[in-house]
XYZ file of C-alpha atoms in Angstrom:
774
model
C -20.626 -16.445 7.773
C -23.464 -14.103 8.070
C -22.230 -10.564 7.941
C -24.605 -9.102 10.605
C -23.935 -11.947 13.006
C -20.181 -11.509 12.578
C -20.460 -7.757 13.344
C -22.473 -8.398 16.380
C -20.055 -11.096 17.600
C -17.078 -8.874 17.190
C -18.789 -5.849 18.698
C -19.559 -8.072 21.820
C -16.104 -9.498 21.959
C -14.635 -6.077 21.489
C -16.761 -4.450 24.051
C -15.920 -6.975 26.739
C -12.190 -7.322 26.118
C -11.981 -4.211 23.939
C -9.048 -3.256 21.671
C -6.317 -1.017 20.497
C -2.967 -1.054 18.820
C 0.209 -1.677 20.782
C 2.680 1.129 21.069
C 5.975 -0.597 21.278
C 8.665 0.615 23.621
C 12.113 1.834 22.581
C 15.228 1.519 24.607
C 17.251 4.574 23.731
C 16.484 8.294 23.846
C 17.937 10.616 21.167
C 16.738 13.875 19.602
C 14.222 13.830 16.872
C 15.728 13.371 13.417
C 13.971 12.242 10.214
C 12.850 8.606 10.674
C 13.870 8.363 14.436
C 11.265 8.038 17.071
C 11.871 9.671 20.460
C 11.663 7.179 23.269
C 8.687 7.379 25.591
C 6.966 5.381 28.243
C 5.068 2.578 26.672
C 2.043 0.769 27.959
C 2.574 -2.521 26.230
C 5.823 -4.537 26.146
C 7.796 -4.712 23.045
C 6.861 -8.042 21.388
C 8.380 -7.681 17.883
C 12.040 -7.134 18.765
C 13.138 -10.034 16.692
C 11.772 -8.236 13.534
C 13.956 -5.604 11.822
C 12.169 -2.260 12.035
C 12.364 1.318 11.030
C 10.677 4.164 12.856
C 9.219 7.555 11.756
C 8.219 10.497 13.975
C 6.202 13.618 13.592
C 9.303 15.758 12.873
C 10.334 13.407 10.044
C 6.859 13.746 8.510
C 6.983 17.516 8.512
C 9.987 17.685 6.188
C 8.110 15.694 3.501
C 5.836 17.117 0.746
C 2.791 14.965 1.828
C -0.662 14.950 0.384
C -1.793 11.439 1.379
C -0.612 9.296 4.266
C 1.537 6.878 2.045
C 3.943 9.847 1.511
C 4.944 9.366 5.097
C 6.965 6.322 3.985
C 8.557 8.049 0.949
C 12.190 7.567 2.150
C 11.844 4.467 4.213
C 14.471 1.790 3.463
C 13.440 -1.224 1.325
C 9.906 -0.087 0.931
C 8.283 0.818 -2.395
C 4.845 2.298 -2.845
C 3.550 2.573 -6.410
C 1.898 5.934 -5.995
C 1.220 6.867 -9.625
C -0.344 10.298 -8.924
C -1.652 12.232 -5.929
C -4.985 10.606 -4.974
C -4.207 7.258 -6.532
C -6.527 4.580 -5.100
C -4.062 1.888 -6.162
C -0.998 2.922 -4.109
C 0.283 -0.612 -3.767
C 2.948 -1.390 -1.194
C 5.973 -3.657 -1.768
C 8.595 -4.650 0.772
C 11.797 -6.739 0.559
C 11.165 -9.685 -1.649
C 7.475 -8.982 -2.175
C 6.606 -6.765 -5.095
C 3.933 -4.000 -5.234
C 1.498 -6.430 -6.901
C 1.845 -8.910 -4.020
C -0.139 -6.873 -1.597
C -1.321 -9.848 0.200
C 2.253 -10.180 1.497
C 2.146 -6.880 3.487
C -0.051 -5.518 6.330
C -0.910 -2.022 7.257
C -2.609 -1.005 10.571
C -3.802 2.369 11.840
C -4.241 2.364 15.617
C -4.538 -1.344 15.330
C -7.235 -1.343 12.734
C -6.218 -3.139 9.438
C -6.104 -0.940 6.402
C -4.569 -3.582 4.170
C -6.859 -5.317 1.730
C -7.312 -9.019 2.782
C -9.491 -9.683 -0.393
C -7.652 -8.346 -3.412
C -4.067 -8.303 -4.615
C -2.375 -7.156 -7.829
C -3.131 -3.563 -8.906
C -6.300 -3.147 -7.035
C -5.175 -4.580 -3.803
C -3.745 -1.486 -2.254
C -4.167 -0.570 1.479
C -6.974 1.851 2.117
C -4.381 4.629 2.816
C -7.021 7.383 2.497
C -8.799 6.238 5.695
C -6.099 8.111 7.479
C -5.227 11.816 6.900
C -1.407 12.524 6.962
C -1.966 15.403 9.351
C -3.275 13.114 12.084
C -0.253 10.734 12.098
C 1.821 10.957 15.241
C 4.425 8.193 14.465
C 4.818 5.118 12.314
C 6.892 1.962 12.466
C 7.864 -0.398 9.605
C 8.599 -4.134 10.376
C 10.322 -6.241 7.783
C 9.381 -9.942 7.471
C 7.289 -12.561 9.369
C 9.634 -12.832 12.377
C 7.010 -12.093 15.166
C 4.469 -14.709 16.016
C 1.710 -11.938 16.338
C 1.732 -11.392 12.576
C 0.611 -14.042 10.010
C 1.401 -14.692 6.330
C 0.443 -11.234 5.441
C 3.833 -10.162 6.762
C 5.999 -12.040 4.266
C 7.084 -8.647 3.076
C 6.384 -6.815 6.304
C 3.992 -4.732 8.401
C 3.297 -0.978 8.666
C 1.877 0.319 11.987
C 0.508 3.901 11.990
C -0.237 5.706 15.272
C -2.539 8.719 15.321
C -2.667 11.216 18.039
C -5.219 12.204 20.688
C -5.467 15.631 22.406
C -4.120 16.369 25.989
C -6.049 19.688 26.127
C -8.214 21.715 23.785
C -6.718 22.019 20.329
C -7.711 22.994 16.900
C -5.806 22.598 13.596
C -6.419 23.901 9.997
C -4.195 23.097 7.064
C -4.502 23.930 3.363
C -2.215 22.696 0.558
C -2.173 23.572 -3.094
C -0.570 21.210 -5.622
C 0.520 22.094 -9.274
C 2.009 19.641 -11.802
C 3.547 20.918 -15.035
C 2.591 18.025 -17.202
C 3.961 17.673 -20.826
C 3.772 14.212 -22.302
C 2.333 12.406 -25.344
C 0.689 15.403 -27.021
C -0.411 17.212 -23.815
C 1.059 20.308 -22.179
C -1.069 21.196 -19.254
C -0.844 22.598 -15.662
C -2.703 20.103 -13.379
C -3.916 21.383 -10.059
C -5.174 20.145 -6.776
C -5.681 20.987 -3.190
C -6.078 19.459 0.231
C -7.835 20.921 3.283
C -7.733 19.419 6.765
C -9.637 20.628 9.884
C -9.615 19.001 13.249
C -10.455 19.888 16.836
C -10.252 18.048 20.162
C -10.283 18.298 23.831
C -9.651 16.371 27.028
C -12.203 16.235 29.904
C -10.539 14.537 32.821
C -10.335 10.872 31.723
C -12.298 11.382 28.497
C -10.800 12.784 25.281
C -12.543 13.550 22.000
C -11.161 14.364 18.593
C -12.888 14.973 15.194
C -11.591 15.817 11.707
C -12.555 16.441 8.163
C -10.007 15.837 5.240
C -10.877 17.050 1.782
C -8.688 16.080 -1.138
C -9.143 17.044 -4.824
C -6.525 16.608 -7.528
C -5.923 16.195 -11.290
C -3.528 13.467 -12.085
C -1.740 12.880 -15.387
C -3.250 10.299 -17.687
C -2.428 6.892 -16.372
C -2.424 5.013 -19.641
C -0.864 6.139 -22.884
C -2.588 4.350 -25.704
C 0.074 2.369 -27.494
C -0.151 -0.188 -30.277
C 2.586 -2.270 -31.917
C 3.285 -1.616 -35.562
C 2.975 -4.501 -38.066
C 4.411 -4.942 -41.599
C 1.056 -6.211 -42.762
C -0.565 -4.421 -45.591
C -3.849 -2.391 -45.367
C -5.275 -0.014 -42.831
C -6.814 3.429 -43.101
C -4.048 6.103 -43.599
C -3.878 8.480 -40.581
C -1.609 11.111 -39.116
C -0.779 12.360 -35.631
C 0.553 9.243 -33.884
C 3.870 9.421 -32.173
C 6.703 6.901 -32.745
C 7.493 4.708 -29.717
C 8.278 1.182 -28.667
C 6.628 -1.695 -26.836
C 8.277 -2.907 -23.571
C 9.753 -5.753 -25.549
C 11.538 -3.350 -27.905
C 9.269 -3.595 -30.929
C 8.217 -0.539 -32.936
C 4.946 1.000 -31.810
C 2.864 4.123 -32.124
C 1.334 6.270 -29.324
C -2.097 7.208 -30.532
C -3.441 9.068 -27.497
C -4.228 8.678 -23.837
C -7.153 7.739 -21.589
C -7.577 11.274 -19.973
C -6.778 13.112 -16.834
C -7.363 11.245 -13.536
C -9.667 13.389 -11.422
C -9.894 12.261 -7.850
C -11.958 13.641 -4.919
C -12.119 12.209 -1.397
C -13.958 13.394 1.799
C -12.884 11.761 5.018
C -14.854 12.248 8.168
C -13.455 10.813 11.413
C -14.244 10.812 15.111
C -12.148 9.341 17.884
C -12.793 9.055 21.575
C -10.680 7.794 24.332
C -11.069 6.956 28.001
C -8.466 6.399 30.678
C -9.662 3.506 32.874
C -6.456 3.930 34.874
C -3.187 5.910 34.216
C -1.866 2.797 32.416
C -5.002 1.401 30.776
C -6.672 3.297 27.923
C -9.622 2.488 25.659
C -10.369 4.016 22.284
C -13.217 4.064 19.790
C -12.736 5.264 16.164
C -15.229 5.672 13.329
C -14.465 6.970 9.947
C -16.475 7.466 6.768
C -14.974 8.083 3.338
C -16.502 9.152 0.115
C -14.180 8.738 -2.776
C -14.944 9.566 -6.325
C -12.907 9.361 -9.556
C -13.490 10.531 -13.117
C -11.716 10.070 -16.370
C -13.669 11.824 -19.045
C -11.347 13.510 -21.449
C -9.338 10.910 -23.559
C -7.094 12.431 -26.119
C -6.872 10.903 -29.585
C -3.854 12.049 -31.614
C -5.218 10.334 -34.743
C -6.531 12.351 -37.597
C -8.121 11.158 -40.802
C -7.717 12.374 -44.361
C -9.971 15.391 -43.845
C -8.423 16.193 -40.361
C -11.173 14.658 -38.349
C -10.474 13.044 -35.006
C -10.524 9.255 -35.042
C -11.745 7.180 -31.997
C -10.958 3.518 -32.931
C -13.306 0.847 -33.860
C -17.016 0.594 -33.133
C -20.051 -1.055 -34.693
C -23.514 0.303 -35.310
C -24.786 -1.263 -32.102
C -22.457 0.859 -30.005
C -19.987 -1.865 -29.032
C -16.202 -1.681 -29.322
C -14.503 -3.330 -32.315
C -11.016 -3.262 -33.669
C -9.995 -0.963 -36.579
C -6.789 -1.082 -38.525
C -4.944 2.195 -39.210
C -1.774 2.897 -41.033
C 1.100 5.306 -40.245
C 4.892 5.195 -40.604
C 4.188 2.810 -43.545
C 2.991 0.263 -41.041
C -0.277 -1.048 -39.708
C -1.616 -0.866 -36.093
C -4.919 -1.818 -34.411
C -7.091 0.451 -32.210
C -10.118 -0.799 -30.290
C -12.859 1.673 -29.609
C -12.712 0.911 -25.924
C -9.274 2.549 -25.720
C -10.927 5.956 -25.576
C -13.803 5.217 -23.261
C -14.714 7.391 -20.285
C -15.160 6.165 -16.758
C -16.156 7.145 -13.291
C -15.932 5.386 -9.884
C -17.355 5.786 -6.498
C -16.455 4.117 -3.267
C -18.334 4.822 0.021
C -16.720 3.154 3.187
C -17.393 2.946 6.825
C -14.594 1.822 9.163
C -14.807 1.546 12.935
C -13.048 -0.077 15.818
C -12.891 -0.457 19.483
C -9.662 -1.014 21.508
C -8.081 -1.298 24.877
C -4.384 -1.041 25.700
C -2.238 -0.924 28.712
C -1.616 -2.656 32.070
C -4.265 -4.884 33.669
C -1.976 -5.715 36.681
C 1.452 -4.940 37.927
C 3.213 -7.316 35.430
C 0.554 -8.065 32.689
C -0.596 -5.865 29.813
C -3.306 -6.163 27.190
C -3.494 -4.978 23.615
C -6.760 -5.823 21.901
C -8.656 -4.468 18.912
C -11.919 -5.289 17.247
C -12.641 -3.557 13.892
C -14.936 -3.645 10.966
C -14.472 -2.297 7.298
C -17.398 -2.101 4.915
C -17.157 -0.610 1.386
C -20.993 -0.583 1.053
C -20.843 1.040 -2.281
C -17.951 0.413 -4.664
C -18.871 1.000 -8.294
C -17.060 1.421 -11.521
C -18.814 2.632 -14.708
C -17.182 2.578 -18.208
C -18.527 3.386 -21.600
C -17.890 1.070 -24.550
C -16.977 3.945 -26.875
C -15.937 7.509 -26.641
C -18.966 9.881 -26.358
C -17.558 11.639 -29.525
C -17.486 8.359 -31.491
C -19.836 8.439 -34.454
C -21.171 5.054 -33.430
C -21.623 5.766 -29.858
C -24.877 4.586 -28.359
C -24.021 5.294 -24.748
C -23.544 1.638 -24.008
C -21.101 0.631 -21.290
C -20.309 -1.779 -18.493
C -20.793 -1.473 -14.696
C -18.827 -3.344 -12.064
C -20.133 -3.535 -8.499
C -17.826 -4.737 -5.763
C -19.133 -5.852 -2.408
C -16.143 -5.924 -0.046
C -16.040 -6.136 3.676
C -13.838 -7.495 6.423
C -13.815 -7.909 10.175
C -10.812 -8.463 12.553
C -10.255 -9.157 16.137
C -6.837 -9.176 17.790
C -5.976 -9.942 21.417
C -2.409 -9.929 22.890
C -1.385 -10.411 26.430
C 2.182 -9.822 27.515
C 4.547 -9.565 30.446
C 8.254 -8.764 31.027
C 8.167 -10.651 34.302
C 6.910 -14.032 33.409
C 6.443 -16.495 36.257
C 7.924 -13.853 38.557
C 11.241 -13.918 36.717
C 12.738 -10.707 35.437
C 14.716 -12.492 32.790
C 11.647 -13.931 31.080
C 9.124 -12.128 28.728
C 5.952 -13.764 27.423
C 3.468 -12.849 24.727
C 0.389 -14.819 23.665
C -2.822 -14.163 21.926
C -5.578 -14.856 19.430
C -6.732 -13.422 16.106
C -9.795 -13.692 13.916
C -9.805 -12.333 10.325
C -12.904 -12.706 8.089
C -13.154 -11.181 4.599
C -15.877 -11.394 2.071
C -15.740 -10.407 -1.677
C -18.413 -10.354 -4.355
C -17.909 -8.915 -7.936
C -20.953 -8.386 -10.214
C -20.439 -7.125 -13.783
C -23.418 -5.772 -15.889
C -23.889 -4.524 -19.393
C -25.529 -1.196 -19.491
C -27.664 0.316 -22.378
C -27.042 3.812 -20.907
C -23.918 4.155 -18.731
C -24.717 7.885 -18.077
C -27.660 6.904 -15.840
C -25.940 3.726 -14.430
C -28.570 1.389 -15.814
C -27.778 -2.346 -15.222
C -29.653 -3.995 -18.098
C -28.023 -7.531 -18.294
C -25.571 -9.294 -16.007
C -22.300 -10.611 -17.295
C -20.893 -12.414 -14.389
C -21.008 -12.955 -10.663
C -18.039 -14.224 -8.684
C -16.668 -14.154 -5.196
C -16.295 -15.842 -1.897
C -14.827 -15.491 1.602
C -11.927 -16.485 3.686
C -11.590 -16.858 7.480
C -8.457 -17.353 9.545
C -8.482 -18.282 13.302
C -5.025 -17.902 14.884
C -3.341 -18.534 18.154
C 0.229 -17.430 18.776
C 2.801 -17.313 21.620
C 6.474 -16.446 22.029
C 8.936 -16.492 25.033
C 12.066 -14.368 25.414
C 14.811 -15.487 27.837
C 17.664 -13.142 28.798
C 19.785 -16.002 29.959
C 23.071 -14.041 30.624
C 23.978 -10.369 30.560
C 23.821 -8.905 26.973
C 22.314 -12.188 25.582
C 18.765 -13.103 24.878
C 16.931 -15.876 22.935
C 13.354 -15.791 21.641
C 11.254 -18.827 20.563
C 7.652 -18.638 19.439
C 4.943 -20.374 17.227
C 1.827 -19.401 15.363
C -1.076 -21.663 14.625
C -3.287 -20.688 11.711
C -6.637 -22.412 10.837
C -7.749 -21.169 7.357
C -11.051 -21.626 5.638
C -12.316 -20.657 2.149
C -16.142 -20.270 2.049
C -19.007 -19.738 -0.473
C -16.708 -19.686 -3.515
C -18.654 -19.188 -6.743
C -18.342 -18.143 -10.364
C -21.300 -17.682 -12.730
C -21.179 -16.646 -16.391
C -24.523 -15.426 -17.437
C -23.846 -15.597 -21.215
C -23.338 -19.308 -21.074
C -25.159 -19.840 -17.794
C -22.181 -21.743 -16.513
C -22.417 -21.849 -12.765
C -19.627 -23.179 -10.506
C -20.084 -23.430 -6.751
C -16.780 -24.362 -5.185
C -16.538 -26.675 -2.155
C -15.534 -25.026 1.175
C -12.031 -25.962 2.122
C -9.862 -25.629 5.262
C -6.351 -26.141 6.232
C -4.053 -25.600 9.262
C -0.355 -24.777 9.635
C 2.125 -24.066 12.435
C 4.775 -21.416 11.982
C 7.847 -21.506 14.230
C 9.798 -18.289 15.140
C 13.191 -17.911 16.753
C 15.877 -15.265 17.318
C 19.174 -14.864 19.177
C 20.526 -11.501 20.255
C 23.813 -10.270 21.627
C 23.929 -6.617 22.548
C 27.174 -5.437 24.347
C 27.424 -1.686 24.925
C 26.538 0.271 21.830
C 26.416 -2.881 19.632
C 23.498 -5.143 18.708
C 23.826 -8.443 16.871
C 20.567 -10.376 16.137
C 19.773 -13.446 14.045
C 16.103 -14.096 13.318
C 14.434 -17.059 11.690
C 10.895 -17.858 10.669
C 8.974 -20.351 8.651
C 5.727 -18.836 7.670
C 2.613 -19.737 5.505
C 0.436 -17.487 3.555
C -3.017 -18.665 2.482
C -4.646 -17.572 -0.659
C -7.254 -14.733 -0.615
C -10.683 -14.373 -2.253
C -9.449 -12.713 -5.525
C -6.750 -15.223 -6.135
C -9.212 -18.115 -5.841
C -12.613 -16.898 -6.986
C -12.441 -13.599 -8.975
C -13.584 -14.397 -12.515
C -14.169 -11.096 -14.212
C -14.636 -10.373 -17.924
C -14.282 -6.616 -18.807
C -13.898 -4.813 -22.011
C -10.248 -5.552 -22.535
C -9.241 -8.008 -19.704
C -10.217 -11.478 -18.485
C -9.444 -12.776 -14.997
C -9.616 -16.443 -14.466
C -10.425 -18.047 -11.062
C -8.070 -20.596 -9.420
C -10.128 -22.109 -6.635
C -7.673 -24.929 -5.645
C -4.817 -22.709 -4.754
C -2.760 -23.936 -1.740
C -0.713 -21.876 0.775
C 2.639 -20.375 0.090
C 5.373 -21.396 2.552
C 8.678 -19.782 3.151
C 11.868 -19.859 5.153
C 13.040 -16.349 6.218
C 16.425 -15.413 7.704
C 17.773 -11.972 8.847
C 21.023 -11.002 10.569
C 21.221 -7.514 11.917
C 24.204 -5.592 13.114
C 23.697 -2.110 14.714
C 26.017 0.337 16.263
C 24.542 3.282 18.284
C 26.362 6.577 17.734
C 25.544 9.890 19.453
C 22.080 11.082 18.207
C 21.733 8.156 15.694
C 22.883 4.819 14.613
C 24.461 2.712 11.769
C 22.642 -0.584 10.755
C 22.952 -3.342 8.402
C 20.424 -6.156 7.743
C 21.372 -9.244 5.805
C 18.385 -11.265 4.569
C 17.712 -14.495 2.770
C 14.225 -15.858 1.912
C 13.231 -18.987 0.151
C 9.537 -19.369 -0.737
C 7.749 -22.432 -2.119
C 4.559 -22.332 -4.175
C 4.642 -18.484 -4.322
C 1.544 -17.237 -5.965
C 1.919 -14.955 -8.852
C -0.314 -13.212 -11.441
C 0.503 -14.917 -14.657
C -0.406 -12.878 -17.823
C -0.902 -14.242 -21.276
C -2.737 -13.251 -24.410
C -5.715 -15.392 -25.558
C -8.282 -14.479 -28.258
C -6.805 -10.938 -28.408
C -7.486 -10.308 -24.735
C -5.099 -9.943 -21.890
C -5.768 -12.916 -19.498
C -4.703 -13.076 -15.879
C -4.632 -16.182 -13.723
C -3.082 -16.661 -10.203
C -0.829 -19.766 -10.255
C 2.010 -20.921 -7.961
C 5.695 -20.716 -8.853
C 7.472 -23.695 -7.293
C 10.342 -21.931 -5.660
C 11.932 -18.413 -5.383
C 15.025 -17.190 -3.635
C 15.773 -13.748 -2.375
C 19.185 -12.501 -1.158
C 19.721 -8.927 0.058
C 21.293 -6.441 2.320
C 19.878 -3.199 3.786
C 22.066 -0.407 5.091
C 21.033 2.606 7.065
C 22.868 5.550 8.601
C 21.076 8.262 10.653
C 22.319 11.026 12.816
C 21.063 14.342 14.196
C 23.455 17.301 14.120
C 26.015 15.544 12.122
C 29.575 16.955 12.809
C 27.873 19.095 15.408
C 26.189 21.159 12.596
C 22.523 21.962 12.467
C 22.097 19.210 9.785
C 20.185 15.930 10.295
C 21.152 13.268 7.868
C 19.559 9.923 6.814
C 20.973 7.474 4.171
C 19.748 4.043 3.374
C 20.107 1.574 0.505
C 18.655 -1.896 -0.132
C 20.449 -4.299 -2.499
C 18.345 -7.229 -3.447
C 18.142 -10.076 -5.986
C 15.117 -12.409 -6.274
C 15.065 -15.172 -8.754
C 12.815 -18.073 -9.744
C 14.655 -21.375 -8.923
C 11.986 -23.962 -9.740
C 9.051 -23.695 -12.063
C 6.963 -26.333 -13.658
C 3.973 -24.485 -14.947
C 0.643 -26.227 -14.634
C -0.908 -24.191 -17.478
C 0.362 -25.111 -20.982
C -0.060 -21.426 -22.128
C 2.687 -20.261 -19.712
C 6.385 -20.800 -20.222
C 8.908 -21.919 -17.549
C 10.550 -18.918 -15.783
C 13.476 -20.776 -14.184
C 16.432 -18.502 -13.550
C 14.352 -15.394 -14.400
C 14.178 -12.387 -12.051
C 11.054 -11.738 -10.101
C 8.938 -8.959 -11.574
C 8.577 -5.411 -10.199
C 11.477 -5.701 -7.751
C 14.413 -3.274 -8.373
C 17.848 -4.574 -7.447
C 18.674 -1.328 -5.768
C 16.570 1.077 -3.754
C 18.370 4.117 -2.128
C 17.094 7.182 -0.294
C 18.693 10.193 1.392
C 17.314 13.172 3.370
C 19.235 16.094 4.761
C 17.417 18.617 6.951
C 19.168 22.015 7.574
C 17.838 23.900 10.615
C 18.608 27.362 9.156
C 17.094 29.010 12.236
C 14.994 27.775 15.192
C 11.886 28.734 13.096
C 13.132 27.926 9.757
C 14.021 24.495 8.181
C 14.925 23.327 4.656
C 15.096 19.667 3.606
C 16.298 17.792 0.458
C 15.384 14.269 -0.299
C 16.597 11.870 -3.014
C 14.849 8.693 -4.064
C 16.595 6.152 -6.334
C 15.414 2.911 -7.792
C 16.939 0.716 -10.494
C 14.931 -0.633 -13.312
C 13.013 -3.951 -13.007
C 10.968 -6.225 -15.169
C 7.248 -5.906 -15.362
C 6.725 -9.536 -16.517
C 8.019 -12.811 -15.246
C 9.184 -13.767 -18.758
C 11.756 -10.884 -18.355
C 11.320 -9.767 -22.069
C 10.289 -6.147 -21.250
C 13.702 -4.488 -21.569
C 12.857 -1.248 -23.449
C 13.312 1.950 -21.439
C 10.999 4.992 -21.143
C 7.857 3.302 -22.561
C 4.363 2.651 -21.434
C 4.280 -0.715 -19.693
C 7.862 -0.847 -18.651
C 9.776 0.181 -15.424
C 12.591 2.692 -15.625
C 15.584 3.513 -13.522
C 14.715 6.718 -11.712
C 16.165 9.455 -9.513
C 13.755 11.938 -7.844
C 15.055 14.963 -6.025
C 12.608 16.679 -3.721
C 12.839 19.900 -1.627
C 10.735 21.422 1.075
C 11.242 24.509 3.364
C 9.082 25.492 6.330
C 8.932 28.747 8.233
C 7.112 29.113 11.578
C 5.534 32.415 12.120
C 5.460 34.248 15.551
C 2.816 32.874 17.979
C -0.090 35.237 18.384
C -2.357 34.655 21.386
C -1.702 30.931 21.430
C -2.178 30.753 17.600
C 0.758 29.009 16.001
C 1.132 29.099 12.263
C 3.592 28.107 9.548
C 4.017 28.220 5.803
C 5.874 25.859 3.608
C 6.762 25.366 -0.024
C 8.303 22.465 -1.868
C 8.913 20.681 -5.137
C 8.828 17.025 -5.994
C 10.832 15.736 -8.959
C 12.898 18.970 -9.247
C 14.866 17.424 -12.254
C 11.580 16.838 -14.017
C 12.531 13.303 -15.006
C 10.037 11.455 -17.143
C 9.797 7.796 -16.057
C 7.425 4.894 -16.119
C 6.510 2.167 -13.691
C 4.107 0.465 -16.019
C 2.201 3.805 -15.921
C 3.813 7.233 -16.216
C 4.876 8.949 -12.963
C 4.258 12.557 -12.135
C 6.550 15.175 -13.593
C 7.744 18.234 -11.642
C 5.159 19.164 -8.996
C 4.987 22.267 -6.707
C 3.486 22.510 -3.309
C 2.398 25.346 -1.123
C 0.956 24.863 2.432
C -0.287 27.008 5.296
C -1.138 25.523 8.727
C -2.612 27.005 11.936
C -2.649 25.432 15.364
C -4.470 26.614 18.438
């Protein structure tokens, strides 16, 4: 589909019906406590009540050491975000039986505009979290599983909805945060620093409200890759010193010979929001955001020293290309490519805008509709072949340009008085999602000036889904209700292509399409303070562009396209029991999922290169229970407490690999899913103007590979059991001429634990923040 025509069409559709994210109503009112949203009058009926949910309010956010918006969900039950460092562009989201590399199983929306990446999955498929500043978040809600007809296959794991605020009167806000990490790992001992500043102002003029903001973020993150090589008993190799003894994730002897360098990240986010009240219950909004994100890794550290004490930078030939060199330490041999010490820089410039309308269009009917467009019009990664200090460096490198954009339209109509009956609620609607991906890789004769001298590959394609959905709830007797719904998805893959310029191998894949119907149902019994609800869904998730078309050859990795992938299909069950207590609740969710043809990134080694290909796993099974306890003023003390834990086991039940290089994984555990996730927060209101909060995050270890052979703890490439203890205290200064201010200080990872989730996580980090409100 032509990009400009699609933008024009969605803009017209959005301007006539308009769009905005639904704010779901809640039934009970209780005081604010971390992770509880205070009830308020809502302008759109609740249409996702069959889906287990967890809610977060502004007060909950303020007790967290946040630097980016994904920190808002730090203590959310059953949710895992692989945030490797502050400013990480690959903060992948995993929920329930979907791991952090299955980002196509989760959706993230901000004011109804999709932030999830409908094009890429695995490590580079993270939601575009940085398009929202944490200081603008008013509330958030997490939905678990595909139990509402309004969400498609990208809710296998769940959905995150973020609501941002608009002003009721003139307001101005300024916030500044400093971050300091005491990093001591693999030969480095440094203090890494960063800061975030946020400025916003807004006002309301009768029915019109305006709000603008600027968010600046800059940080140094610890090196994300420790350079590790397995040791071999083979003879030969140049004798070296300096390497550190270690292990591979499989438990074999290895040597740490350096790291790739400090991850330096800078983002600038500019945003304008305007809203108009057509009536008291019908509001329109327009949002536009521009982000400039830059990353640099330019100081790799080599621990290796030659006989005369000179620094060694791995293999390289006279043409300036990376080759392998054999070294020898600990009386064993290991191999180091020159590319292990290369330098890199990245830049992504993005424009995101959307138009919305939300509220009542008659006494009984409400509308919730959003049209939005996301365009990463510049997304470039530049890498050198060798380290600049390598004696054979010729400033050669590789440049990858990603052309990614997506457009979405969402229309929902709902009523709690369907056909004039107070016992019937109805919701129906339509969705359009179009996403386009192109990846071009070039060799560069001078990476410093970004020259693109010869093209290596060109791959990409697009997908489009048109969906219609409906559901009906019947409150057939007192305290009882039943819901039934269905979703129809028509999926298309378009313009798929792969071209390898070195062999001039060109593949243009035929366009494909498929249609599926997903039924939904739930039964609820809610006497007095109790709620019992069983929810069922069959859902389909169609493959995305990266899974089918991305065929990318880089310095150390090869991704192979899989254009004939079919849809995943799963059966999802959830049984919830909740008991409301004064100022809180106790809740248990029991869930069982069975997914057929689940698409996974299969990894194997071929020709000394790591090769990735997306292939289906015949059947997986997930069994779990999620427990949550929340209460304000527990035992009538000025303490708010939240505890949650998710126990889960996901296994491969059937697997007949279609690629002979891949083994059968039957009875293996699914990768990157811990069996236990647990969180706790306690907020002590020392004085009306002074709070202190402690948070604990625990996760058990997990496998990084489907073969389940990575069992070694505390090594690069593995995942460790971890317990992080965090602290924050905030003091509100006296108001001076309508100027409110507060100062806060905090520490993440107080115990300074040193753990890995494939990559190393941050060590003890300190925060200082000052904020002013007018």
